[in-house]
PDB file of C-alpha atoms in Angstrom:
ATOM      1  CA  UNK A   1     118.066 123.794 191.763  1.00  0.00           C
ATOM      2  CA  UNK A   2     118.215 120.337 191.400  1.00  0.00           C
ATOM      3  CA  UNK A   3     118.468 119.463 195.259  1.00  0.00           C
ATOM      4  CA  UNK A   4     114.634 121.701 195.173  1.00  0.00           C
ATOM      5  CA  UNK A   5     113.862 118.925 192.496  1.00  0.00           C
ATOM      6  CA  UNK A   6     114.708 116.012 194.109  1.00  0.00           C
ATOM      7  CA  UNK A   7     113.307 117.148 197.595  1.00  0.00           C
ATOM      8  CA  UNK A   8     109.990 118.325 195.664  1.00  0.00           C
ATOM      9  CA  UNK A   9     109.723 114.717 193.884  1.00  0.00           C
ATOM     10  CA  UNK A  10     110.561 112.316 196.958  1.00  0.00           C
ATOM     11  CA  UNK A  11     107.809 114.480 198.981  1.00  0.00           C
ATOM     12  CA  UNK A  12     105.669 113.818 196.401  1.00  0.00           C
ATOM     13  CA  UNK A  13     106.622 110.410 196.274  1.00  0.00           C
ATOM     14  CA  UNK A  14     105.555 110.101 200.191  1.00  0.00           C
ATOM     15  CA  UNK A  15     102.707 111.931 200.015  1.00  0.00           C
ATOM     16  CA  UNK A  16     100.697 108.937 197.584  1.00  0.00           C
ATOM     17  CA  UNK A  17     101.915 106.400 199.388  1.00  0.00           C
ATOM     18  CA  UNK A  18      98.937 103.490 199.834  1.00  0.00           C
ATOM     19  CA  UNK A  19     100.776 102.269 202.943  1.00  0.00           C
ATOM     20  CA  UNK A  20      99.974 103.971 205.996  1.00  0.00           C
ATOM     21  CA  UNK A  21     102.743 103.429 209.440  1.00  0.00           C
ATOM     22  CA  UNK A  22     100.547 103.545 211.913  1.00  0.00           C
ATOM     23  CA  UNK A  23      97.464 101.347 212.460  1.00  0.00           C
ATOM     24  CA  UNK A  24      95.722 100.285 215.658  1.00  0.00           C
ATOM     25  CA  UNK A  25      94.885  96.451 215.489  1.00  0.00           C
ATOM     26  CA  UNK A  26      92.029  95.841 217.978  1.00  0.00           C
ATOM     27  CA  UNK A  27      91.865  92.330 219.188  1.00  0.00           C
ATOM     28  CA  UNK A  28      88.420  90.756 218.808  1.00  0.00           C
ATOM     29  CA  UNK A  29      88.443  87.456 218.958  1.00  0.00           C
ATOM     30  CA  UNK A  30      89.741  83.530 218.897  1.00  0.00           C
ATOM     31  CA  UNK A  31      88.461  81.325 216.747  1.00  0.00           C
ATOM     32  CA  UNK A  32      89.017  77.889 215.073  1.00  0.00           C
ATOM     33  CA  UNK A  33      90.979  77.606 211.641  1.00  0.00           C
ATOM     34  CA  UNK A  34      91.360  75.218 208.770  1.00  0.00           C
ATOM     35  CA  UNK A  35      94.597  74.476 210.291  1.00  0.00           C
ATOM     36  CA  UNK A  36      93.202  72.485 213.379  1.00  0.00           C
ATOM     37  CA  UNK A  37      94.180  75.545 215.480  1.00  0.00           C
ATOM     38  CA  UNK A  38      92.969  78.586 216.371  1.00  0.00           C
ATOM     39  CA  UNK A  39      93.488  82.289 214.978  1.00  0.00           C
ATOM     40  CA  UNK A  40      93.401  85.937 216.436  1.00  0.00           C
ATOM     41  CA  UNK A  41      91.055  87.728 215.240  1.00  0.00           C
ATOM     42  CA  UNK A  42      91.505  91.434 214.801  1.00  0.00           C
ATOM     43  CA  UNK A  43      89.998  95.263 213.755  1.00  0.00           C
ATOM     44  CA  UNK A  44      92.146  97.865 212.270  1.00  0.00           C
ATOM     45  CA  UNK A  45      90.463 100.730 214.695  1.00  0.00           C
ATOM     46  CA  UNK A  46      91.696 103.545 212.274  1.00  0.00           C
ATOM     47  CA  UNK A  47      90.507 102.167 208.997  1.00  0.00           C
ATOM     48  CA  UNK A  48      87.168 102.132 210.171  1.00  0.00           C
ATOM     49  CA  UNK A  49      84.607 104.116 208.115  1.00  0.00           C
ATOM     50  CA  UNK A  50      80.691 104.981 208.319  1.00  0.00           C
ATOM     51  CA  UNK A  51      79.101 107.037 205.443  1.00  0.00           C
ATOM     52  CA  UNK A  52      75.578 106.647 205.659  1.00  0.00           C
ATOM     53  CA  UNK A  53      74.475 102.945 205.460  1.00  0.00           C
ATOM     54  CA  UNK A  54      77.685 102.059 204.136  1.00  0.00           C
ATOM     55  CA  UNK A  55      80.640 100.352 206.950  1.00  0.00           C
ATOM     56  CA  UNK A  56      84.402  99.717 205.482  1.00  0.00           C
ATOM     57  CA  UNK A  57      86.938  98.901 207.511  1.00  0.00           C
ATOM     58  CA  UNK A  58      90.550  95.915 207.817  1.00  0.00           C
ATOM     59  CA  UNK A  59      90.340  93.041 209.632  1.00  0.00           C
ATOM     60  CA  UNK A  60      93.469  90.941 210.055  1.00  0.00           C
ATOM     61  CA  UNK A  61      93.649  86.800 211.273  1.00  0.00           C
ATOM     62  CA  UNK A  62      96.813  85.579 212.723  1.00  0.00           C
ATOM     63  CA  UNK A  63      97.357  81.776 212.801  1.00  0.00           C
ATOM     64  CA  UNK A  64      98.709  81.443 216.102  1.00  0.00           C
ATOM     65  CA  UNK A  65     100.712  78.492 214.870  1.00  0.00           C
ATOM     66  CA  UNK A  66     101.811  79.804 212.089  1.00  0.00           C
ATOM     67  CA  UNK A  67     102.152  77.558 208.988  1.00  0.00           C
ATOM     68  CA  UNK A  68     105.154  77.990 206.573  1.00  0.00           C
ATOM     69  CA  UNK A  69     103.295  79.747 203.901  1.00  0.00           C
ATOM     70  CA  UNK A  70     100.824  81.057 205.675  1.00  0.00           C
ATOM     71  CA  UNK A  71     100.603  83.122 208.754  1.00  0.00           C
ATOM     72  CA  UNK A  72      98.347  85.996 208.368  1.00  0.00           C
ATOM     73  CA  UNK A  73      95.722  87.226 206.217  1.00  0.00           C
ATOM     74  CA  UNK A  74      94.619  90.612 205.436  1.00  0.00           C
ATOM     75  CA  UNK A  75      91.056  91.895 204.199  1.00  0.00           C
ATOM     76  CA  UNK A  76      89.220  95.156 203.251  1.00  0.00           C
ATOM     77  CA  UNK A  77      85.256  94.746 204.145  1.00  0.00           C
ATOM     78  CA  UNK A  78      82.421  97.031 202.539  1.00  0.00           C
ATOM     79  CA  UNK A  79      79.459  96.106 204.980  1.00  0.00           C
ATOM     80  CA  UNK A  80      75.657  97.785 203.646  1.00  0.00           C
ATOM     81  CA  UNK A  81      73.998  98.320 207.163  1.00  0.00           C
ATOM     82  CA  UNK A  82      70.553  98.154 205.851  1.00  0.00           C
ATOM     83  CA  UNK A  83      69.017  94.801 206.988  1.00  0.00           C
ATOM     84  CA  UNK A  84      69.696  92.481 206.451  1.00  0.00           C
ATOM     85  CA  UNK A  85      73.290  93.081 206.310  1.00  0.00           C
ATOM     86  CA  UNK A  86      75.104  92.353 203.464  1.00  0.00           C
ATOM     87  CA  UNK A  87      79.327  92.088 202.632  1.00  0.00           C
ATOM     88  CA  UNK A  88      81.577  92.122 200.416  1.00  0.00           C
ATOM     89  CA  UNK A  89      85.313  91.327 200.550  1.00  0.00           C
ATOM     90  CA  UNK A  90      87.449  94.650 198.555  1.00  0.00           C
ATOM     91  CA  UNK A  91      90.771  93.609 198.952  1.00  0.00           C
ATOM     92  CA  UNK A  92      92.271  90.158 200.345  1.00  0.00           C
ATOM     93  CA  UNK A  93      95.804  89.773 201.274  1.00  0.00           C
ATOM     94  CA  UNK A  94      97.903  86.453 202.794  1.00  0.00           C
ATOM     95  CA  UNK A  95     101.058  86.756 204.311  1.00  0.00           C
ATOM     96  CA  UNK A  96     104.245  84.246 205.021  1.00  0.00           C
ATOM     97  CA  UNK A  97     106.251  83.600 208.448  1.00  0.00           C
ATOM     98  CA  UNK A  98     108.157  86.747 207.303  1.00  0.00           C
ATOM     99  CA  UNK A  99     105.536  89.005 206.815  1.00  0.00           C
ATOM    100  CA  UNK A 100     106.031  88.669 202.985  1.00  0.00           C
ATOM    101  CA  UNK A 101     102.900  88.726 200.868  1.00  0.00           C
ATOM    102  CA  UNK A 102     102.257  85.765 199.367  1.00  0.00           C
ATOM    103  CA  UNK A 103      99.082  86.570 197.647  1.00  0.00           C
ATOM    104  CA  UNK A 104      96.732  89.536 196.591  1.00  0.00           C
ATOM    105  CA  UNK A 105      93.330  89.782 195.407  1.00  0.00           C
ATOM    106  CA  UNK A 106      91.834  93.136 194.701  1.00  0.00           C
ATOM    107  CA  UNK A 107      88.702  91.624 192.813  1.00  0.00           C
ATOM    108  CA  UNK A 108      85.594  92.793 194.564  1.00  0.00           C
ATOM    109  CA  UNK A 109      83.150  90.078 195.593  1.00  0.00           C
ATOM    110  CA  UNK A 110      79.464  89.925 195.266  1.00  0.00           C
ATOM    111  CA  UNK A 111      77.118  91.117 197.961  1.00  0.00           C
ATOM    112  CA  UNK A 112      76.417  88.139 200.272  1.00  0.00           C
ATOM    113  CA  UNK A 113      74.109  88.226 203.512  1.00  0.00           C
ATOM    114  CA  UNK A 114      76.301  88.713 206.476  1.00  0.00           C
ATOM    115  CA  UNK A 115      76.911  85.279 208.426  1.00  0.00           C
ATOM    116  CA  UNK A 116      76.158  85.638 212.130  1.00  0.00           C
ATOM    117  CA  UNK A 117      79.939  85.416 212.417  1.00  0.00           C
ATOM    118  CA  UNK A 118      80.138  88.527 210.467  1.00  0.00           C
ATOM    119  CA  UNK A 119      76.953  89.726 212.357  1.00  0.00           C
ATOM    120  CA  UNK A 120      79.250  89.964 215.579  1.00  0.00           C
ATOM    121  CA  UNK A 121      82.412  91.697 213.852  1.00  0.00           C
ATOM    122  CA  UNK A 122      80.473  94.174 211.701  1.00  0.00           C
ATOM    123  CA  UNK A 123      79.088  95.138 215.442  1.00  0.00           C
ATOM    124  CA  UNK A 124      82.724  95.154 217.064  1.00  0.00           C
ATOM    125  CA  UNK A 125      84.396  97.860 213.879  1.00  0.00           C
ATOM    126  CA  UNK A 126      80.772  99.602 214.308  1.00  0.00           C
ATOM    127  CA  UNK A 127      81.927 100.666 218.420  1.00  0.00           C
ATOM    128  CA  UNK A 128      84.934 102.040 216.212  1.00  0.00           C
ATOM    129  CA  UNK A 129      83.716 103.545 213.427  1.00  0.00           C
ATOM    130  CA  UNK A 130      84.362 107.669 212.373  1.00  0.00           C
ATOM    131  CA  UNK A 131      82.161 109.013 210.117  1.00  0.00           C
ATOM    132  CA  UNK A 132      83.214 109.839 206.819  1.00  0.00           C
ATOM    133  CA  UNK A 133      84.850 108.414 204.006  1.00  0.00           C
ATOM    134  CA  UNK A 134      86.858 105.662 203.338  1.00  0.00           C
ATOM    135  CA  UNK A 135      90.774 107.086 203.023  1.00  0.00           C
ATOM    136  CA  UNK A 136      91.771 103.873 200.610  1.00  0.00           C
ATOM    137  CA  UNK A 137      95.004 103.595 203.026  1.00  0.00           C
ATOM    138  CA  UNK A 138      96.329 100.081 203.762  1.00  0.00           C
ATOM    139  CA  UNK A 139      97.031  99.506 207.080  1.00  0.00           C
ATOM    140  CA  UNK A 140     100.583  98.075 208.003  1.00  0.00           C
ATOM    141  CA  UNK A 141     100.813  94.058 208.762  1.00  0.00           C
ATOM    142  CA  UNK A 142     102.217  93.860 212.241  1.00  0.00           C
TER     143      UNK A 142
END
């Protein structure tokens, strides 16, 4: 009886899990950082949602020189499609040499109008986009 238990509890311990294993980080682009380098600019293709005129999806920068506390950096997006386009930053995560989190924000920004920049990424998860829902699943850091 108590093996049933513990089975029953640790499936139910996997099952809400807010980490997902698998993700699909799309390359989109290189561009210049704060560090007088460049970064690697990428789309989670799975975490891409479209319910109505609402977008969500992860996009993930990689320093490609890596600084010692700072390497990567995480972000949930909530795009409204109507134009013009406006974002808004739902989650923000940085990340260490060894893939440590180093810092978390889960405040929710205010709407801002989407920067061309943005203009050109909110297209690029749009060519991935499933209709539906956002799951709330964070994708894995590779």
């Amino acid at each position: 009886m108590n093996r049933k238990i513990v089975c029953l509890v640790l499936l139910l311990m996997l099952s809400f899990t807010t980490t997902t294993f698998a993700t699909n980080w799309v390359f989109f682009e290189k561009v210049p950082n704060m560090f007088q380098s460049t970064s690697s600019q990428y789309i989670d293709g799975d975490s891409v949602f479209k319910d109505g005129n609402k977008l969500t999806y992860w996009s993930l920068e990689v320093l490609d020189k890596p600084q010692s506390h700072y390497a990567k950096a995480m972000m949930k997006l909530e795009v409204n499609l109507a134009s013009p386009s406006k974002l808004r930053v739902l989650e923000n995560y940085s990340y260490n040499v060894k893939n440590l989190e180093v810092y978390k924000d889960t405040t929710v920004t205010a709407w801002e109008n989407a920067s061309p920049k943005y203009d050109k990424e909110i297209s690029f998860a749009l060519k991935h986009a499933k209709e539906g829902k956002d799951t709330g699943i964070k994708p894995t850091v590779p």
